[in-house]
Coordinates of C-alpha atoms and ligand atoms in Angstrom, one line a residue:
M313 CA 168.7 -289.3 -130.1
P314 CA 167.9 -287.0 -132.6
N315 CA 168.8 -287.5 -136.4
G316 CA 172.4 -286.3 -136.4
Y317 CA 173.0 -286.1 -132.9
K318 CA 174.7 -289.2 -131.1
V319 CA 176.1 -290.0 -127.4
V320 CA 179.9 -290.3 -127.2
D321 CA 181.1 -290.6 -123.3
R322 CA 177.7 -289.9 -122.0
K323 CA 178.0 -286.6 -123.9
I324 CA 175.7 -284.9 -126.7
V325 CA 178.1 -285.0 -129.7
I326 CA 177.3 -284.5 -133.7
D327 CA 176.9 -287.7 -135.9
S328 CA 178.8 -285.9 -138.9
D329 CA 177.6 -288.1 -141.3
R330 CA 173.9 -287.8 -140.4
A331 CA 173.8 -284.0 -139.8
E332 CA 174.9 -283.3 -143.3
I333 CA 171.0 -284.9 -143.7
V334 CA 169.9 -282.8 -141.4
R335 CA 171.5 -279.7 -143.3
Y336 CA 169.9 -281.1 -146.5
I337 CA 166.9 -281.3 -145.1
Y338 CA 166.8 -277.6 -143.9
E339 CA 168.5 -276.0 -147.1
Q340 CA 166.0 -277.8 -149.1
Y341 CA 163.0 -276.6 -147.3
S342 CA 164.0 -273.1 -147.5
L343 CA 164.6 -272.8 -150.9
G344 CA 160.9 -273.9 -151.4
V345 CA 160.8 -277.7 -152.2
Y346 CA 158.4 -279.9 -151.5
V347 CA 158.6 -282.4 -148.6
P348 CA 157.8 -285.5 -150.4
T349 CA 160.3 -284.2 -153.5
I350 CA 163.1 -284.1 -150.4
I351 CA 161.7 -287.9 -149.5
K352 CA 162.9 -288.5 -152.6
A353 CA 165.7 -287.5 -153.7
L354 CA 166.9 -288.9 -150.2
T355 CA 165.7 -292.0 -150.9
G356 CA 167.2 -291.8 -154.8
R357 CA 170.6 -291.5 -152.2
G358 CA 170.6 -294.0 -151.0
V359 CA 169.6 -292.3 -147.5
Y360 CA 167.1 -294.1 -145.5
R361 CA 165.7 -293.7 -141.4
N362 CA 165.3 -297.2 -140.1
G363 CA 165.6 -299.2 -143.1
K364 CA 162.9 -297.5 -145.1
P365 CA 162.6 -294.2 -146.9
F366 CA 161.4 -291.1 -144.7
A367 CA 158.2 -290.5 -143.6
L368 CA 156.6 -287.1 -144.2
N369 CA 156.3 -286.1 -140.2
T370 CA 159.4 -287.5 -139.9
V371 CA 160.4 -284.9 -141.6
Y372 CA 158.2 -282.4 -140.8
Q373 CA 159.5 -283.1 -136.7
I374 CA 163.1 -282.7 -137.9
L375 CA 161.6 -279.4 -139.6
K376 CA 160.1 -278.0 -136.8
N377 CA 163.1 -279.5 -133.5
E378 CA 164.7 -276.6 -132.5
K379 CA 167.5 -278.1 -130.5
Y380 CA 168.9 -278.5 -134.5
L381 CA 169.3 -274.7 -133.0
G382 CA 171.3 -276.0 -130.6
I383 CA 168.6 -275.4 -128.0
Y384 CA 166.6 -277.0 -125.2
R385 CA 164.2 -276.4 -123.6
N386 CA 162.3 -278.1 -119.8
K387 CA 159.1 -276.2 -119.2
D388 CA 160.4 -272.7 -118.8
E389 CA 164.2 -273.5 -118.6
V390 CA 166.2 -273.2 -121.6
F391 CA 169.4 -274.9 -122.2
K392 CA 171.7 -274.1 -125.0
N393 CA 174.7 -276.0 -124.1
I394 CA 173.2 -279.9 -124.1
Y395 CA 172.9 -279.9 -127.9
P396 CA 175.2 -278.8 -130.2
Q397 CA 173.4 -276.1 -133.3
I398 CA 173.1 -278.5 -136.5
V399 CA 171.4 -276.0 -138.1
P400 CA 172.3 -272.8 -139.2
T401 CA 170.5 -269.9 -137.5
E402 CA 169.3 -267.9 -140.5
I403 CA 168.3 -271.0 -141.9
F404 CA 166.4 -273.0 -139.1
D405 CA 164.4 -269.3 -139.3
K406 CA 163.2 -269.1 -142.3
V407 CA 162.2 -272.7 -142.0
R408 CA 160.2 -272.0 -139.2
R409 CA 158.6 -269.1 -140.6
K410 CA 157.9 -271.7 -143.6
V411 CA 156.6 -274.4 -141.3
E412 CA 154.1 -272.0 -139.8
K413 CA 152.8 -270.5 -142.6
N414 CA 152.4 -274.0 -144.2
K415 CA 149.5 -276.3 -143.1
F416 CA 151.1 -279.7 -143.7
G417 CA 153.4 -278.5 -141.1
K418 CA 150.4 -277.4 -138.4
R419 CA 148.0 -280.6 -138.7
S420 CA 150.5 -283.1 -140.5
T421 CA 147.8 -286.1 -139.6
Q422 CA 145.5 -284.3 -142.0
T423 CA 145.6 -285.1 -145.5
V424 CA 145.5 -282.0 -147.9
Y425 CA 144.6 -282.7 -151.5
L426 CA 146.8 -280.3 -152.8
L427 CA 145.2 -280.4 -156.4
R428 CA 141.1 -279.9 -155.2
H429 CA 139.3 -278.6 -157.1
K430 CA 141.9 -277.7 -160.1
L431 CA 141.2 -281.0 -161.6
K432 CA 139.2 -281.8 -164.7
C433 CA 139.0 -285.0 -166.3
G434 CA 139.9 -284.6 -170.7
Y435 CA 137.5 -287.5 -171.5
C436 CA 134.0 -286.3 -170.1
G437 CA 134.9 -283.3 -168.4
H438 CA 133.7 -284.1 -165.0
P439 CA 136.0 -282.4 -162.3
I440 CA 138.3 -284.8 -160.8
S441 CA 137.8 -285.2 -156.8
A442 CA 139.9 -286.6 -154.2
E443 CA 139.2 -289.7 -152.0
S444 CA 140.8 -292.3 -150.1
G445 CA 140.0 -296.3 -149.7
T446 CA 142.3 -298.4 -147.3
S447 CA 144.6 -301.4 -149.2
S448 CA 144.6 -305.2 -148.5
N449 CA 147.2 -304.6 -146.0
G450 CA 145.6 -302.3 -143.9
E451 CA 147.1 -298.6 -145.7
V452 CA 145.6 -296.2 -146.5
I453 CA 145.8 -295.0 -150.1
H454 CA 144.4 -291.6 -151.4
Y455 CA 143.1 -291.3 -155.4
Y456 CA 142.0 -288.8 -157.0
K457 CA 139.6 -290.2 -159.4
C458 CA 137.0 -288.7 -161.9
I459 CA 133.8 -288.2 -160.4
G460 CA 131.7 -289.2 -164.3
R461 CA 133.8 -292.7 -163.8
K462 CA 132.8 -293.1 -160.5
K463 CA 129.6 -291.1 -159.6
Y464 CA 127.6 -291.2 -163.0
R465 CA 128.9 -294.4 -164.3
N466 CA 129.7 -292.8 -167.9
G467 CA 132.4 -295.3 -168.9
C468 CA 135.2 -292.4 -168.8
E469 CA 138.5 -294.0 -169.5
K470 CA 140.0 -292.0 -167.1
T471 CA 142.1 -294.1 -164.9
A472 CA 142.6 -293.0 -161.1
L473 CA 146.0 -291.5 -160.0
R474 CA 147.9 -292.3 -157.0
K475 CA 147.6 -288.4 -154.7
E476 CA 151.4 -288.3 -154.2
F477 CA 152.8 -289.2 -157.6
L478 CA 150.1 -286.6 -159.0
E479 CA 151.0 -284.1 -156.5
N480 CA 154.1 -284.3 -156.9
F481 CA 154.2 -284.7 -160.7
V482 CA 152.6 -281.7 -161.2
L483 CA 154.7 -279.9 -158.7
E484 CA 158.1 -280.7 -160.1
N485 CA 157.0 -279.8 -163.5
I486 CA 155.6 -276.2 -162.8
L487 CA 158.7 -275.7 -160.5
R488 CA 161.7 -277.1 -163.6
E489 CA 159.8 -275.8 -165.9
L490 CA 159.5 -271.9 -164.3
S491 CA 162.3 -271.8 -163.0
K492 CA 164.1 -272.0 -166.9
P493 CA 164.8 -268.9 -167.5
D494 CA 163.5 -269.0 -171.2
M495 CA 160.8 -270.5 -170.3
M496 CA 160.1 -267.9 -168.0
N497 CA 160.8 -265.3 -170.8
T498 CA 158.9 -266.9 -172.8
I499 CA 155.5 -266.6 -170.4
V500 CA 156.5 -263.0 -169.8
N501 CA 156.6 -261.9 -173.2
G502 CA 153.3 -263.7 -174.4
L503 CA 151.8 -262.0 -171.2
M504 CA 153.0 -259.1 -172.2
H505 CA 151.5 -259.7 -175.8
L506 CA 148.4 -260.7 -174.7
Q507 CA 148.0 -257.7 -173.1
E508 CA 148.7 -255.4 -175.9
M509 CA 145.6 -257.9 -177.8
Q510 CA 143.2 -256.9 -175.1
N511 CA 143.9 -253.4 -175.1
K512 CA 143.3 -252.8 -178.7
E513 CA 140.8 -254.7 -179.5
N514 CA 137.5 -254.1 -177.0
P515 CA 135.0 -252.6 -179.7
I516 CA 133.3 -251.1 -176.8
L517 CA 135.3 -249.1 -175.9
N518 CA 135.9 -248.2 -179.6
T519 CA 132.6 -248.0 -180.8
M520 CA 131.9 -244.8 -177.8
L521 CA 135.1 -243.5 -178.5
A522 CA 133.5 -242.8 -182.2
E523 CA 130.5 -241.7 -180.6
K524 CA 131.9 -239.1 -178.1
R525 CA 134.2 -237.6 -181.0
Q526 CA 130.1 -237.5 -183.2
T527 CA 129.2 -235.8 -180.1
Q528 CA 131.7 -233.9 -179.6
N529 CA 131.2 -232.4 -183.6
A530 CA 127.6 -231.7 -183.4
L531 CA 128.4 -230.0 -180.0
N532 CA 131.0 -227.9 -181.4
N533 CA 128.5 -226.7 -185.2
L534 CA 125.4 -225.6 -182.3
L535 CA 127.8 -223.7 -180.5
S536 CA 129.2 -221.6 -183.6
A537 CA 125.5 -221.6 -185.0
I538 CA 124.1 -219.7 -181.4
E539 CA 127.2 -217.5 -181.5
Q540 CA 126.0 -216.5 -184.5
G541 CA 122.4 -215.6 -183.6
I542 CA 120.9 -218.7 -183.6
F543 CA 119.6 -219.2 -181.0
S544 CA 115.9 -220.7 -179.8
N545 CA 113.9 -222.9 -177.4
T546 CA 114.7 -226.1 -180.0
T547 CA 119.2 -225.2 -179.7
N548 CA 118.4 -224.6 -176.0
K549 CA 117.3 -228.5 -175.9
R550 CA 119.3 -229.7 -178.2
L551 CA 122.5 -228.3 -176.4
H552 CA 122.0 -229.8 -173.0
E553 CA 120.7 -233.2 -174.6
L554 CA 124.2 -233.3 -176.3
E555 CA 126.1 -231.9 -173.4
S556 CA 124.5 -234.8 -170.4
K557 CA 125.3 -237.6 -173.4
L558 CA 128.9 -236.3 -173.9
S559 CA 128.9 -236.2 -169.5
E560 CA 127.5 -240.1 -170.2
L561 CA 129.6 -241.3 -172.6
E562 CA 133.2 -240.3 -171.0
R563 CA 131.5 -241.8 -166.9
N564 CA 131.5 -244.9 -169.2
I565 CA 134.1 -244.1 -171.0
V566 CA 136.4 -244.1 -167.9
I567 CA 134.9 -246.8 -166.6
E568 CA 135.0 -248.9 -169.6
Q569 CA 139.2 -247.9 -169.6
S570 CA 139.5 -249.6 -166.5
K571 CA 138.3 -252.6 -167.3
T572 CA 140.8 -253.3 -169.8
A573 CA 144.0 -251.1 -170.2
V574 CA 145.6 -252.7 -167.7
T575 CA 149.0 -252.1 -168.5
L576 CA 151.2 -254.2 -166.2
P577 CA 154.6 -253.5 -166.8
E578 CA 156.9 -256.7 -167.8
S579 CA 158.3 -256.3 -163.9
S580 CA 155.4 -257.0 -162.4
I581 CA 154.5 -260.2 -164.2
R582 CA 157.9 -261.3 -164.0
K583 CA 157.4 -260.6 -160.3
F584 CA 153.9 -262.4 -160.1
Y585 CA 155.6 -265.7 -160.9
E586 CA 159.2 -265.4 -159.5
Q587 CA 157.3 -264.8 -155.9
A588 CA 154.5 -268.0 -156.4
L589 CA 157.1 -270.2 -156.6
L590 CA 158.7 -269.6 -153.1
K591 CA 155.3 -270.2 -152.0
E592 CA 154.2 -273.5 -149.9
P593 CA 153.1 -275.9 -152.4
Q594 CA 149.4 -275.2 -151.8
M595 CA 149.8 -271.6 -151.9
L596 CA 151.8 -271.4 -155.1
I597 CA 149.8 -274.1 -156.5
N598 CA 146.1 -271.4 -155.6
L599 CA 148.8 -268.4 -157.2
L600 CA 149.9 -270.2 -159.9
I601 CA 147.3 -272.9 -161.3
K602 CA 144.1 -272.2 -163.1
E603 CA 142.5 -275.5 -164.3
I604 CA 144.5 -279.2 -165.0
V605 CA 143.0 -281.1 -167.6
L606 CA 143.9 -284.7 -167.0
Y607 CA 144.4 -287.4 -169.8
N608 CA 145.6 -290.9 -169.1
D609 CA 148.6 -290.1 -171.2
K610 CA 149.1 -286.2 -170.8
I611 CA 148.3 -283.2 -168.2
I612 CA 147.4 -279.9 -169.6
V613 CA 148.2 -277.0 -166.7
Y614 CA 146.4 -273.7 -167.5
F615 CA 147.8 -271.1 -165.6
N616 CA 146.5 -268.3 -164.2
S617 CA 147.9 -265.0 -165.4
P618 CA 148.6 -261.7 -163.0
L619 CA 146.5 -259.9 -165.7
Q620 CA 143.5 -258.4 -164.4
T621 CA 140.3 -257.8 -166.0
S622 CA 138.1 -255.8 -164.2
P623 CA 138.8 -253.1 -161.7
D624 CA 137.0 -255.2 -159.0
E625 CA 139.8 -257.1 -158.5
N626 CA 142.5 -254.7 -157.6
S627 CA 142.0 -255.3 -154.3
Q628 CA 145.6 -257.8 -154.6
G629 CA 147.5 -256.0 -157.0
F630 CA 146.2 -258.8 -159.6
S631 CA 143.3 -261.3 -160.8
F632 CA 144.6 -264.9 -160.1
Y633 CA 141.7 -266.0 -161.8
D634 CA 141.7 -264.4 -164.8
E635 CA 139.4 -266.1 -167.3
T636 CA 140.5 -264.5 -170.3
A637 CA 144.3 -264.9 -169.8
F638 CA 145.7 -268.3 -169.5
M639 CA 148.2 -270.8 -170.7
P640 CA 148.3 -274.2 -171.4
Y641 CA 151.5 -276.1 -170.8
I642 CA 151.6 -279.8 -171.4
I643 CA 153.2 -282.1 -169.5
Q644 CA 153.7 -286.1 -170.9
N645 CA 153.7 -288.9 -169.1
K646 CA 155.9 -289.9 -171.9
P647 CA 158.5 -287.5 -172.9
N648 CA 157.4 -285.9 -176.1
P649 CA 159.2 -283.2 -177.7
A650 CA 157.1 -282.2 -179.7
M651 CA 154.1 -281.9 -177.1
R652 CA 156.5 -280.2 -173.9
A653 CA 156.2 -276.9 -176.2
I654 CA 154.4 -274.2 -174.0
R655 CA 151.6 -273.0 -176.2
F656 CA 149.9 -269.6 -175.7
K657 CA 145.7 -270.2 -175.8
M658 CA 143.9 -267.1 -176.3
N659 CA 141.0 -266.5 -175.4
V660 CA 139.5 -263.1 -174.9
Ligands
ZN668 ZN1 136.1 -288.4 -167.0

């Protein structure tokens, strides 16, 4: 019997306690909660399956099981009166769409390293790579390890971290912090400020604008001289020089302005973060995280910013990998209020 059902008098009926767990799993997942986090929450409440915490695969099987919708398929035949419906259709459909998009759901046997290519060692600066090993009881364990320490044996002090621990830790902290309205406001305000700074401080653009003003003046002077009858081969040549210089400057100014004058409205910046938070973990990490620097006692999360730097990156509306604007958010293994404040790193 799938979780949530039992047989009474040779009929399949709802087992209300277990059905509550199924609904909980669906609701949480539809809200964007990561499956390991759901399992942790269940375990925390003393909810087990056959005496053990729910396995990832079990939860994914539950999330894909049409019986909870009241549907039972046998080859091409559909029966709607065998299993009573447990999960509301709206939530089931939402979850089905998410599971289909989610690699975890599709290929649950293949290990997905959520943080691959995002991790850097805070001590030696080498990337942190993903790997697996087998423990003495035959269990496969996945780790994130410093390449400097492991491959180059540079004596780096960074210790290996269990994959599940680190991924949950990072996701939980990001979800929790970004769901706080004042944290979101701090980020949005900071990015608006950063955007203003970027646009103000563009020396190339400023130089070109000054040069344009000078060229325009010189051209005006020359034109009034010509009006007064001073016209020769020299003035004619000078006129063409100034005209072509002016049009070239104007072209370059447009290019430079399109690079820097990206004035995203506050609502777009906010939307970028809010929508990223609703995505599957892999997508969420790709969208939001630029880099995570690991130490033994803390991690620093560098967020991507929706501010774009180049017009070429315009295809998706935002630059997800803006190198000039990002924010580190420091998360401590041991909470330390002084270290938990968000800081802006202006790296323009
Ligand atoms: Zn290292």
